[in-house]
mmCIF file with all atom_site columns, C-alpha atoms in Angstrom:
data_model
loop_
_atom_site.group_PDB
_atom_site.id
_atom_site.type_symbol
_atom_site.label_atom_id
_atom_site.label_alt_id
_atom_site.label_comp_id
_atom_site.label_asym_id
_atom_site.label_entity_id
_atom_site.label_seq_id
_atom_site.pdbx_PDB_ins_code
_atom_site.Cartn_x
_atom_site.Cartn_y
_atom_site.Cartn_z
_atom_site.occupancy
_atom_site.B_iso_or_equiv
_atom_site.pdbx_formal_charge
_atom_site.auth_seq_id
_atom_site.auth_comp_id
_atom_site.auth_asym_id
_atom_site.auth_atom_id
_atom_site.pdbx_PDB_model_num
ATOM 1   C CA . UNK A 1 1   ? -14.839 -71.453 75.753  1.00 0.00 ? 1   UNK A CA 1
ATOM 2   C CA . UNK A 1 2   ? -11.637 -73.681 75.999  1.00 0.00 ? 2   UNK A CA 1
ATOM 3   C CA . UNK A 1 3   ? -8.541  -73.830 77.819  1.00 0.00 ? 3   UNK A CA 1
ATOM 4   C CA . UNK A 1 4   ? -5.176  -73.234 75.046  1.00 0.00 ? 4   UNK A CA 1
ATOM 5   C CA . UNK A 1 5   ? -2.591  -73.784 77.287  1.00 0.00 ? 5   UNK A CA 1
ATOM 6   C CA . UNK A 1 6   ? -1.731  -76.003 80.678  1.00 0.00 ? 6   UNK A CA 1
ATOM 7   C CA . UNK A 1 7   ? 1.166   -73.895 81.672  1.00 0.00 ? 7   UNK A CA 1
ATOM 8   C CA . UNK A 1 8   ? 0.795   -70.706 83.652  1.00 0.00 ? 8   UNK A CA 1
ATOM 9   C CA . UNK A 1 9   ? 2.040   -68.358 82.385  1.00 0.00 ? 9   UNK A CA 1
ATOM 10  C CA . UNK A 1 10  ? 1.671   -64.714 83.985  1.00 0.00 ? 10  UNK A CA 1
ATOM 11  C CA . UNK A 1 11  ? -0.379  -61.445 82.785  1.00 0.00 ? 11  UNK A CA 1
ATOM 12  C CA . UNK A 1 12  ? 2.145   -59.959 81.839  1.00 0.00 ? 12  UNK A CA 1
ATOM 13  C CA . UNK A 1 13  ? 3.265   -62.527 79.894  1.00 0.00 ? 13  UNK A CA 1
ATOM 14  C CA . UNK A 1 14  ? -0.259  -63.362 78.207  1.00 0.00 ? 14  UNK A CA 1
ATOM 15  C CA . UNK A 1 15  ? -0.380  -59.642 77.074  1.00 0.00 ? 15  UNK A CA 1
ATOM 16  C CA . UNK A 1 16  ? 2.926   -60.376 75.307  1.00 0.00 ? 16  UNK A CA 1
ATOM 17  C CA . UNK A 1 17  ? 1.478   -62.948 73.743  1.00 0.00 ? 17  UNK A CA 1
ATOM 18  C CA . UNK A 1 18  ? -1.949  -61.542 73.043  1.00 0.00 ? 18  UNK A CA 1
ATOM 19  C CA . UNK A 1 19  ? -2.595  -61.926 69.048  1.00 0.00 ? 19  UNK A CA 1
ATOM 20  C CA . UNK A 1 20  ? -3.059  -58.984 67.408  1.00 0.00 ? 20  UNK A CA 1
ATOM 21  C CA . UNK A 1 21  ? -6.280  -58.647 65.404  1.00 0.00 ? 21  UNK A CA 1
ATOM 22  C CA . UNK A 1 22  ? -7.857  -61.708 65.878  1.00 0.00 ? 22  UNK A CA 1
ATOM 23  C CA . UNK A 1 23  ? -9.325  -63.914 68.392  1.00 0.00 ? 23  UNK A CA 1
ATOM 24  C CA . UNK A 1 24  ? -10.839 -62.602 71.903  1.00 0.00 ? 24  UNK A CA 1
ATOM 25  C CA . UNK A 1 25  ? -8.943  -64.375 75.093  1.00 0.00 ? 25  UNK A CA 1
ATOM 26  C CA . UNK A 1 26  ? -9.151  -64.252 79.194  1.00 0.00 ? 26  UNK A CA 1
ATOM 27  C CA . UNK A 1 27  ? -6.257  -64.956 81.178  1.00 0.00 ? 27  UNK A CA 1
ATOM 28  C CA . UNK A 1 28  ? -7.867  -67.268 84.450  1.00 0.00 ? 28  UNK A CA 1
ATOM 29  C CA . UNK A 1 29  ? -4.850  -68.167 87.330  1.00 0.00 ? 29  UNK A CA 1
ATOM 30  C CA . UNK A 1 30  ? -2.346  -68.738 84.467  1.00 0.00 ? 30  UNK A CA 1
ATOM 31  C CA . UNK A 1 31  ? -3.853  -70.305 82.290  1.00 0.00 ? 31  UNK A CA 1
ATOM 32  C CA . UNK A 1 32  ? -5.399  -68.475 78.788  1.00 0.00 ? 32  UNK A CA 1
ATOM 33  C CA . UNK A 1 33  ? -8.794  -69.163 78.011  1.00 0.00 ? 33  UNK A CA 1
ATOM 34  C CA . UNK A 1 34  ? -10.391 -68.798 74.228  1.00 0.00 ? 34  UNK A CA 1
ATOM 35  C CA . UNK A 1 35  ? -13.820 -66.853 74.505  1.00 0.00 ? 35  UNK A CA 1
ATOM 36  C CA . UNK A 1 36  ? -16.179 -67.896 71.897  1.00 0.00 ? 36  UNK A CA 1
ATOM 37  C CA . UNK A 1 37  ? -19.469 -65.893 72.021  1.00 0.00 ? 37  UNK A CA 1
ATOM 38  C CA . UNK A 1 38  ? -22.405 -66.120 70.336  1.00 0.00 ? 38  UNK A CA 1
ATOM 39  C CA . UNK A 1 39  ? -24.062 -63.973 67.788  1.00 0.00 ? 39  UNK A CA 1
ATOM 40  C CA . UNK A 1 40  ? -27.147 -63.718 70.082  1.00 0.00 ? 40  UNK A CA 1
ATOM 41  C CA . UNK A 1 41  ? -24.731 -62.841 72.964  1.00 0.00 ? 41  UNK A CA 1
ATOM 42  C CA . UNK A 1 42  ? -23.143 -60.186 70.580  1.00 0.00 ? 42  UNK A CA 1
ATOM 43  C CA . UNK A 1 43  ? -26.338 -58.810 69.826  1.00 0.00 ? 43  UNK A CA 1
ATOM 44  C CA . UNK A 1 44  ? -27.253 -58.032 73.322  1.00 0.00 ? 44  UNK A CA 1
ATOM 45  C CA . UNK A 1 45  ? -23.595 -56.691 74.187  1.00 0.00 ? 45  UNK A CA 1
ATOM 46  C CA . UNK A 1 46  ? -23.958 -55.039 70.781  1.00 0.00 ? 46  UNK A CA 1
ATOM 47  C CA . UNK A 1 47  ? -27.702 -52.808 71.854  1.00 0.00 ? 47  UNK A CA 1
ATOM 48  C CA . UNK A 1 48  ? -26.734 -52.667 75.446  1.00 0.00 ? 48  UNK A CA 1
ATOM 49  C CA . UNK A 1 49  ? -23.153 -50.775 74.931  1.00 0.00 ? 49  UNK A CA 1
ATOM 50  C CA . UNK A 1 50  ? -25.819 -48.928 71.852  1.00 0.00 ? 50  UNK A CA 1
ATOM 51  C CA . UNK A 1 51  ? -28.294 -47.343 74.454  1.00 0.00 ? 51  UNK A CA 1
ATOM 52  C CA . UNK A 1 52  ? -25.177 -46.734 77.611  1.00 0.00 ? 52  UNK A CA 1
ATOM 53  C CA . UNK A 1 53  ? -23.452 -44.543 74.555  1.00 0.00 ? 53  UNK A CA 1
ATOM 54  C CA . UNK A 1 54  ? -26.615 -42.591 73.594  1.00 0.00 ? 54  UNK A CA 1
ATOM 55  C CA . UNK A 1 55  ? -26.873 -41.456 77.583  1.00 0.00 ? 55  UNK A CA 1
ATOM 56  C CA . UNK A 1 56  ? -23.103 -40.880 77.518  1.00 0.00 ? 56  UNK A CA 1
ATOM 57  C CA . UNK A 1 57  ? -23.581 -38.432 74.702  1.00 0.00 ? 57  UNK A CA 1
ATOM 58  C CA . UNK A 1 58  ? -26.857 -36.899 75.812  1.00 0.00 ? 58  UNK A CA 1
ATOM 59  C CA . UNK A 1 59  ? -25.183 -35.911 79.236  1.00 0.00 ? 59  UNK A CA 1
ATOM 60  C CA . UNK A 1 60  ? -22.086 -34.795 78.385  1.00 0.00 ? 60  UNK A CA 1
ATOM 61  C CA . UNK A 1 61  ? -20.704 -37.597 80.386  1.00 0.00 ? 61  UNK A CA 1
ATOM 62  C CA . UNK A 1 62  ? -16.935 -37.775 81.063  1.00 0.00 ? 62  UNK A CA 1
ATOM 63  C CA . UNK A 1 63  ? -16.434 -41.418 80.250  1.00 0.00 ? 63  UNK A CA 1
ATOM 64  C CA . UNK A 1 64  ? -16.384 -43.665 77.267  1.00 0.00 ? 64  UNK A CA 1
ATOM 65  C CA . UNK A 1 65  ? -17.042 -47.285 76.299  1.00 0.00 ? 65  UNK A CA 1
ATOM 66  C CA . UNK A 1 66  ? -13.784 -48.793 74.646  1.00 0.00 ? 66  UNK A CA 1
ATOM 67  C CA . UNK A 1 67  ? -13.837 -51.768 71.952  1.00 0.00 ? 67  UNK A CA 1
ATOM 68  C CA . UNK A 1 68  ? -11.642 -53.709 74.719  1.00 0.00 ? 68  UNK A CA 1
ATOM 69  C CA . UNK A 1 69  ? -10.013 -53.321 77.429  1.00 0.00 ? 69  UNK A CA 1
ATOM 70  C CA . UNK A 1 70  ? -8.638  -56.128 80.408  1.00 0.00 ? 70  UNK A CA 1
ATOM 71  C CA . UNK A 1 71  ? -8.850  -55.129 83.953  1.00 0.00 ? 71  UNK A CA 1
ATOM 72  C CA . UNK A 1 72  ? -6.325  -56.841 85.843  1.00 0.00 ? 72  UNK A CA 1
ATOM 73  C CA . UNK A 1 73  ? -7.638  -57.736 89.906  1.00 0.00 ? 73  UNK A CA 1
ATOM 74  C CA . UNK A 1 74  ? -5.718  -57.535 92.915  1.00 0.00 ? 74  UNK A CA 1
ATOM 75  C CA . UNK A 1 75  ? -3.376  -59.661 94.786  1.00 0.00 ? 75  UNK A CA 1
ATOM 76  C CA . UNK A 1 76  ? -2.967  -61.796 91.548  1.00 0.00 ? 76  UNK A CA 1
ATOM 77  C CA . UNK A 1 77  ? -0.456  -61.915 88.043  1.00 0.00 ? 77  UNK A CA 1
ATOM 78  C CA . UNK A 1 78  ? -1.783  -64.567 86.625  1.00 0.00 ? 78  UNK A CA 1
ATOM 79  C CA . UNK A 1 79  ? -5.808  -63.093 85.566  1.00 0.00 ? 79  UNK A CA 1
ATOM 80  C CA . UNK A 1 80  ? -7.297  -60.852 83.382  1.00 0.00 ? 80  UNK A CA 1
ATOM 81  C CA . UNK A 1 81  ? -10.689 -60.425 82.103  1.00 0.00 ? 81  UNK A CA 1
ATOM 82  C CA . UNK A 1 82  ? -12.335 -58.992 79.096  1.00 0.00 ? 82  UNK A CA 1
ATOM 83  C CA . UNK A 1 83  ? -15.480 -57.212 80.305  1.00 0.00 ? 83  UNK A CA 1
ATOM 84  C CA . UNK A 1 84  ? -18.797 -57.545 77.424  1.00 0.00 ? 84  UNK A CA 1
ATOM 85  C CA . UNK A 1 85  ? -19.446 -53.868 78.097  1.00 0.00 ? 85  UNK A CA 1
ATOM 86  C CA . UNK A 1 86  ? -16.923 -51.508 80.494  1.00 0.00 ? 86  UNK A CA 1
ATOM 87  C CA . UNK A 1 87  ? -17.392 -47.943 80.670  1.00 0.00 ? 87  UNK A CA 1
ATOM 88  C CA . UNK A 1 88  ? -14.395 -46.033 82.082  1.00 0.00 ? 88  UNK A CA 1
ATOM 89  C CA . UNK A 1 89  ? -14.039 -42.970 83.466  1.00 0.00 ? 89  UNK A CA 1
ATOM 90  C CA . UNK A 1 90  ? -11.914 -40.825 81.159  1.00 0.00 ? 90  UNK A CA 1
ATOM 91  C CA . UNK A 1 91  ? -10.303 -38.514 84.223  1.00 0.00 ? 91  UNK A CA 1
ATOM 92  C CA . UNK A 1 92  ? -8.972  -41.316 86.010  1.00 0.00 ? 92  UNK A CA 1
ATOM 93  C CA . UNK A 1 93  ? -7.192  -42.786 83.004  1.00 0.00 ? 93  UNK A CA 1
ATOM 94  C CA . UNK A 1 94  ? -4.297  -40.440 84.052  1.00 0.00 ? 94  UNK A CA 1
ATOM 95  C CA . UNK A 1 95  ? -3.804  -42.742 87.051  1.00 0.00 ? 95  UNK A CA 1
ATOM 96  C CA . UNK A 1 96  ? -3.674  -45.999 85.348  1.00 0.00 ? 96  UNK A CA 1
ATOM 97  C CA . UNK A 1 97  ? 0.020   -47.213 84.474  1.00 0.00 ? 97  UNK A CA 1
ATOM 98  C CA . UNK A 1 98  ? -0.722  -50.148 82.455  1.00 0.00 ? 98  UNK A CA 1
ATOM 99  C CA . UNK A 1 99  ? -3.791  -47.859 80.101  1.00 0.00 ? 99  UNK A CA 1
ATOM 100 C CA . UNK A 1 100 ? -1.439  -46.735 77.279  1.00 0.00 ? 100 UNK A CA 1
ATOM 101 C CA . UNK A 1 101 ? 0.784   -49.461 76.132  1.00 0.00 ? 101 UNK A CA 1
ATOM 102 C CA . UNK A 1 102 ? -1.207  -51.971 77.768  1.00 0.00 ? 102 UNK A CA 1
ATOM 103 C CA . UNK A 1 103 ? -4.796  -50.881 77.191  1.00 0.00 ? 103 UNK A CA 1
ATOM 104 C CA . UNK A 1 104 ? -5.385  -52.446 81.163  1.00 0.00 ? 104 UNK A CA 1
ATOM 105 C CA . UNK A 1 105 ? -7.501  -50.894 84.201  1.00 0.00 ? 105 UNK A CA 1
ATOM 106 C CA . UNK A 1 106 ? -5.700  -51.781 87.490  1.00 0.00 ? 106 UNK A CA 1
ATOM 107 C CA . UNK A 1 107 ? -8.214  -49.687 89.458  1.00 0.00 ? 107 UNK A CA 1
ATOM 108 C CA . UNK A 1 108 ? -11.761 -49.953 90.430  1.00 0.00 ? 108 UNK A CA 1
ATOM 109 C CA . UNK A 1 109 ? -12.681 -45.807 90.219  1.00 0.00 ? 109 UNK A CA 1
ATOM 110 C CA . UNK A 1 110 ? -11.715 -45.933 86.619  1.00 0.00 ? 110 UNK A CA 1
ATOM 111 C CA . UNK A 1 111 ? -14.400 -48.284 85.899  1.00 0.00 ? 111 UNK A CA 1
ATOM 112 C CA . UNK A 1 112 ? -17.666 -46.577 86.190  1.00 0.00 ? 112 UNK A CA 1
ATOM 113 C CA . UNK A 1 113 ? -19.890 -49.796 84.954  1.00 0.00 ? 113 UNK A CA 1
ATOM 114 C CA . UNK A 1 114 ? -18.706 -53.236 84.228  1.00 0.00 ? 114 UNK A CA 1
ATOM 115 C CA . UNK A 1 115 ? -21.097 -55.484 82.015  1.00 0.00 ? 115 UNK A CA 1
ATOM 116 C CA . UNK A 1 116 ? -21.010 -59.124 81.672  1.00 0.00 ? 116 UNK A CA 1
ATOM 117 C CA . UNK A 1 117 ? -23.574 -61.332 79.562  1.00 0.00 ? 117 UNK A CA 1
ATOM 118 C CA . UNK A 1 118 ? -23.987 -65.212 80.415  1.00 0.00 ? 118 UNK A CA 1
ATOM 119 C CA . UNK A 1 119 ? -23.289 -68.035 78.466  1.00 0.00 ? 119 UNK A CA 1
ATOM 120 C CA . UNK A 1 120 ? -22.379 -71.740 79.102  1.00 0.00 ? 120 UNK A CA 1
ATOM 121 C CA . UNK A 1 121 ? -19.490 -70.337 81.762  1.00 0.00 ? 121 UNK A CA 1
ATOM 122 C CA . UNK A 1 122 ? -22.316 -68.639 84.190  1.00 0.00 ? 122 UNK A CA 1
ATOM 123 C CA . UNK A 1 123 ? -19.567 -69.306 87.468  1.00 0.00 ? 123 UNK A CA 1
ATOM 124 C CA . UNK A 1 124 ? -17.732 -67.029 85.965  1.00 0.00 ? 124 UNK A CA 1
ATOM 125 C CA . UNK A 1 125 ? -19.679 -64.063 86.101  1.00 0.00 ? 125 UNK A CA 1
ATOM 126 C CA . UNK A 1 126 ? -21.468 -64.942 88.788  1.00 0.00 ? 126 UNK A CA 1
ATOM 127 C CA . UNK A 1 127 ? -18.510 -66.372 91.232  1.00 0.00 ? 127 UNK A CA 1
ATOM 128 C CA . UNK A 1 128 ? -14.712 -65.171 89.951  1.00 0.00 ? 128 UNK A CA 1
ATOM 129 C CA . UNK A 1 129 ? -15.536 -62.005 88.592  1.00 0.00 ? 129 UNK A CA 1
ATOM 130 C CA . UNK A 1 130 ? -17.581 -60.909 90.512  1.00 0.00 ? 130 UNK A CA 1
ATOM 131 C CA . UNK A 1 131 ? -15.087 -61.733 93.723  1.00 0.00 ? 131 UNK A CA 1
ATOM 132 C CA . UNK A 1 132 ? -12.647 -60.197 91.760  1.00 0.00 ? 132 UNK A CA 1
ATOM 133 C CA . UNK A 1 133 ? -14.735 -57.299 90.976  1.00 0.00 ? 133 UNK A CA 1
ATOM 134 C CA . UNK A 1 134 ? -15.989 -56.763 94.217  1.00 0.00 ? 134 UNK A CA 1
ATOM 135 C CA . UNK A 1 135 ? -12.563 -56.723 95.470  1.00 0.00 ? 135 UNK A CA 1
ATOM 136 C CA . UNK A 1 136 ? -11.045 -54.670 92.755  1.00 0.00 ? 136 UNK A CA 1
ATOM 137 C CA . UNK A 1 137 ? -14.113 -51.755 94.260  1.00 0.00 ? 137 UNK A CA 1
ATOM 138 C CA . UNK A 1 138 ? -15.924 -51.400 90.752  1.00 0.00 ? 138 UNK A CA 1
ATOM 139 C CA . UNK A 1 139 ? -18.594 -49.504 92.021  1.00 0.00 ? 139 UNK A CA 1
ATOM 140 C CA . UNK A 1 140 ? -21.277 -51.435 89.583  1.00 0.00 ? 140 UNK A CA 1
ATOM 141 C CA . UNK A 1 141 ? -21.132 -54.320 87.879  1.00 0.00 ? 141 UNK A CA 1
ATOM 142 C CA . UNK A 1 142 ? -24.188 -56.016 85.456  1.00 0.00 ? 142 UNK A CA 1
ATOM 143 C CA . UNK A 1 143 ? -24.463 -59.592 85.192  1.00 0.00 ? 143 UNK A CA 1
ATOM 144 C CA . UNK A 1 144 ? -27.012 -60.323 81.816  1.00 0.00 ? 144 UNK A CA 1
ATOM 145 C CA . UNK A 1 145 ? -28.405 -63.375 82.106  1.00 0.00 ? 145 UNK A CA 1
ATOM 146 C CA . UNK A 1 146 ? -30.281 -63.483 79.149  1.00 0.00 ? 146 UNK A CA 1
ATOM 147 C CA . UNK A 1 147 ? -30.972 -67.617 78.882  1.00 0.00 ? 147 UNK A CA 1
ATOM 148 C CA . UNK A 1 148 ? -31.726 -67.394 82.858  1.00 0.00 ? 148 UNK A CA 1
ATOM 149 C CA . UNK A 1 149 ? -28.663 -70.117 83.166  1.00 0.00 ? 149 UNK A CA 1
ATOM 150 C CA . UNK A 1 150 ? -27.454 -69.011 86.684  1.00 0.00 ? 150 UNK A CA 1
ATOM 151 C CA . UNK A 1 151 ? -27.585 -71.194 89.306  1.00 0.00 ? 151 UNK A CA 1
ATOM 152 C CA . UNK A 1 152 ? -30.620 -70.803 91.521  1.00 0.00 ? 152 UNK A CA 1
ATOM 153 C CA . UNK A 1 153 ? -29.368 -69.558 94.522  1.00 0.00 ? 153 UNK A CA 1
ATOM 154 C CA . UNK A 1 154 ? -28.671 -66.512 92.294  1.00 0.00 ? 154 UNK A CA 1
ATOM 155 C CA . UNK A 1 155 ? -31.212 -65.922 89.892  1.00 0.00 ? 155 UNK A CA 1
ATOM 156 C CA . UNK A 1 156 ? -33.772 -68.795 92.177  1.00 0.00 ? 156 UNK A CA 1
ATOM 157 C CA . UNK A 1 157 ? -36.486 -70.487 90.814  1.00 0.00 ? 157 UNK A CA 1
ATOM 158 C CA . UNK A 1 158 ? -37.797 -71.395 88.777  1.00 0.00 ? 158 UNK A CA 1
ATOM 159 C CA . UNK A 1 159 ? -35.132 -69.907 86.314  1.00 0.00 ? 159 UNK A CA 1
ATOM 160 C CA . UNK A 1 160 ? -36.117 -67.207 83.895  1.00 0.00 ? 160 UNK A CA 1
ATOM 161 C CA . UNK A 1 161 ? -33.805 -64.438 82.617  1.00 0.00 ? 161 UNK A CA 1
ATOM 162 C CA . UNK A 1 162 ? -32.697 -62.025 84.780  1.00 0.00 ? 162 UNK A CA 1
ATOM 163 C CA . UNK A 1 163 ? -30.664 -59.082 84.812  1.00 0.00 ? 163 UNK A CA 1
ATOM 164 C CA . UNK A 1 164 ? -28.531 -58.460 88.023  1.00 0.00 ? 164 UNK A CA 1
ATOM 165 C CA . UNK A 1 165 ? -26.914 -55.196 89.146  1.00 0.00 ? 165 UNK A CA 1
ATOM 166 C CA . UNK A 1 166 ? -24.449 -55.358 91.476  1.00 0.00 ? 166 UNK A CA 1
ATOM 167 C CA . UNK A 1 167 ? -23.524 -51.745 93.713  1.00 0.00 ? 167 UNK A CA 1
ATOM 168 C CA . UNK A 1 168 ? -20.665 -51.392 95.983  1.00 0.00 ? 168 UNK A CA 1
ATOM 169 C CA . UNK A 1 169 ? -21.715 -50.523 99.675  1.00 0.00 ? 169 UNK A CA 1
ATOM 170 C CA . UNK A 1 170 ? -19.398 -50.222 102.468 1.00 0.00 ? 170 UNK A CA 1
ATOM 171 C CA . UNK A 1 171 ? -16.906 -52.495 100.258 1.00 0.00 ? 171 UNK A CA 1
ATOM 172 C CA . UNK A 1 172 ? -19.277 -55.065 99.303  1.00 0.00 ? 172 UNK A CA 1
ATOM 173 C CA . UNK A 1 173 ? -22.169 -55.654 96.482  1.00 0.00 ? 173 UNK A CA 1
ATOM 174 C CA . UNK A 1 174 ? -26.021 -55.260 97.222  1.00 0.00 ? 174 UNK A CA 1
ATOM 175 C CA . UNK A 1 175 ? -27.792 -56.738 94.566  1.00 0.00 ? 175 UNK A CA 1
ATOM 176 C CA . UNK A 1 176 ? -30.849 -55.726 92.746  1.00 0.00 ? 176 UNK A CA 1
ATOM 177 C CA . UNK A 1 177 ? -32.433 -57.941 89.733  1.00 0.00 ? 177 UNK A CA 1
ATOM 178 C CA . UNK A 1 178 ? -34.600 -57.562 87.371  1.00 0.00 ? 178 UNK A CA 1
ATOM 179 C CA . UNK A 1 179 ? -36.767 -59.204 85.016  1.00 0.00 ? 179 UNK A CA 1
ATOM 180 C CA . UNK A 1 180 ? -39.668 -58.407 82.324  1.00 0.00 ? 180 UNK A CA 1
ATOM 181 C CA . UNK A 1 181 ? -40.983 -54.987 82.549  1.00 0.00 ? 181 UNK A CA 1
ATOM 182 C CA . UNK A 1 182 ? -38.711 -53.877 85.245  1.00 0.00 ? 182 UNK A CA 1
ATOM 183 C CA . UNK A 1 183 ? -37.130 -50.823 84.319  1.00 0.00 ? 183 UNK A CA 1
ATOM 184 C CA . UNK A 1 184 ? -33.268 -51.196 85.490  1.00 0.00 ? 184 UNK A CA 1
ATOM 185 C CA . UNK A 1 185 ? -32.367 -48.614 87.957  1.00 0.00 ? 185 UNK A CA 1
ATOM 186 C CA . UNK A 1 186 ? -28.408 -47.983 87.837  1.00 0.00 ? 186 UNK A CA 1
ATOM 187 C CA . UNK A 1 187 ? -26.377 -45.674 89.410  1.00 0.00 ? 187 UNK A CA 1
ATOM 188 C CA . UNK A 1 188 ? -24.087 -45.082 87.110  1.00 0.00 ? 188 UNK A CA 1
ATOM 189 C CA . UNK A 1 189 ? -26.646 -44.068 84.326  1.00 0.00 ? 189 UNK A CA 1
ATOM 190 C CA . UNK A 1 190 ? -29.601 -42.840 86.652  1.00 0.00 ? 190 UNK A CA 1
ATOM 191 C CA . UNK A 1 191 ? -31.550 -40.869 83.712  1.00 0.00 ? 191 UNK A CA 1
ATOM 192 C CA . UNK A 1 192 ? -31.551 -44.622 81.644  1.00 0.00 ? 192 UNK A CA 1
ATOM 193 C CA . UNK A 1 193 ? -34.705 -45.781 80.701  1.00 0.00 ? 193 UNK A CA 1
ATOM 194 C CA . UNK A 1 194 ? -34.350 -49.313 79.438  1.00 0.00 ? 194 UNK A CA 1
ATOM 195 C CA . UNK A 1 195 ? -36.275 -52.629 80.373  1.00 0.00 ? 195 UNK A CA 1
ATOM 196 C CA . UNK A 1 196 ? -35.051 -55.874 81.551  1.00 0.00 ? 196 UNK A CA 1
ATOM 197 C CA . UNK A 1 197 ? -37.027 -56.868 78.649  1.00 0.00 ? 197 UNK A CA 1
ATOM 198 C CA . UNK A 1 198 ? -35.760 -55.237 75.796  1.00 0.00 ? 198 UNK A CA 1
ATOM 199 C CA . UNK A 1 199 ? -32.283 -55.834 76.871  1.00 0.00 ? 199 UNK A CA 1
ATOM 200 C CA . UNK A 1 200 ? -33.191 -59.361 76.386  1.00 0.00 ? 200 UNK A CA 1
ATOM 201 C CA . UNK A 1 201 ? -35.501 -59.200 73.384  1.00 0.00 ? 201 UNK A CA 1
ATOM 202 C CA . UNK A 1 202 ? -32.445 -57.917 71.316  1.00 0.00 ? 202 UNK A CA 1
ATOM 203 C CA . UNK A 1 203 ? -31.043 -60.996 71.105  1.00 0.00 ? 203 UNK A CA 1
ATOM 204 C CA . UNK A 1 204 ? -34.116 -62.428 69.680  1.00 0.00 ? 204 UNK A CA 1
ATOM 205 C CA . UNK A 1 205 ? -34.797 -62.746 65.733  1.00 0.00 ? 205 UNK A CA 1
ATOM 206 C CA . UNK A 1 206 ? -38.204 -61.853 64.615  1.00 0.00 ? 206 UNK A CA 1
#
């Protein structure tokens, strides 16, 4: 990713600027960032949003998984993130000001799972969103680390891909990871049967 601008600017102001049909941006303390994932990181986004829609529809679950959608944190104007993967609660949509014109989630119970996948940037997911998301009450968030690039103090090591879910207790996130064979336990999707390991082998051309 790269930095396009030096002056801060506010959210507001970078979703009057956001470019319409094109490009894929983050707005981090003022300044706009350019996201450039790649196709291996779409193709895990890609199966993972694939198998969280199939239990969605199997359930009857009141929530969907939008194309895009920023989620703006607290106490701050001048951020707002793109989640890989957010599934939002369709009830609580009523609540959310900024949802209609603005396609933006200001609150954490709207959120029912937010998903991000690591590239080059890992302090992102794994120190500013996840303060902001912690903050903001999301009651789970995924970090997919499917390179194993974390630092070690969160993944350890030696490093290996890992998949960390993140649940809200008492206001803050317990973590559980994963890796291999592990079969993820989430509790947003408690009926999923997936594998640390095939979220990570669909990235992989064979």
């Amino acid at each position: 990713m790269f930095q396009t601008t030096a002056r801060e600017i506010t959210f507001e102001e970078f979703l009057d600027w956001y470019p319409d049909g094109y490009g894929r941006y983050e707005l981090y303390d003022g300044a706009i960032v350019e996201m450039q994932p790649t196709g291996t990181h779409e193709q895990v986004g890609g199966f993972t949003a694939t198998k969280l829609a199939v239990e969605i529809d199997r359930y009857s679950m009141d929530c969907f998984i939008p194309r895009q959608a920023f989620v703006k944190p607290m106490g701050t104007h001048r951020s707002g993130y793109i989640p890989d993967v957010i599934v939002l609660n369709q009830a609580a949509l009523e609540f959310e000001p900024l949802w209609k014109k603005r396609s933006t989630i200001t609150k954490g119970e709207t959120i029912r799972l937010a998903i991000e996948i690591v590239s080059t940037n890992w302090q992102d997911d794994y120190l500013t969103k996840l303060r902001d998301y912690e903050a903001l009450s999301i009651p789970e968030y995924w970090i997919i680390d499917y390179l194993g690039l974390g630092g070690r103090r969160y993944i350890g090591f030696p490093k290996q891909p890992t998949l960390s879910i993140y649940n809200l207790v008492d206001g803050e996130y317990e973590v559980q990871q994963f890796r291999g064979s592990d079969r993820l336990i989430s509790s947003a999707f408690p009926q999923l049967t997936l594998t640390a390991e095939q979220i990570f082998d669909s990235g992989k051309d064979f």
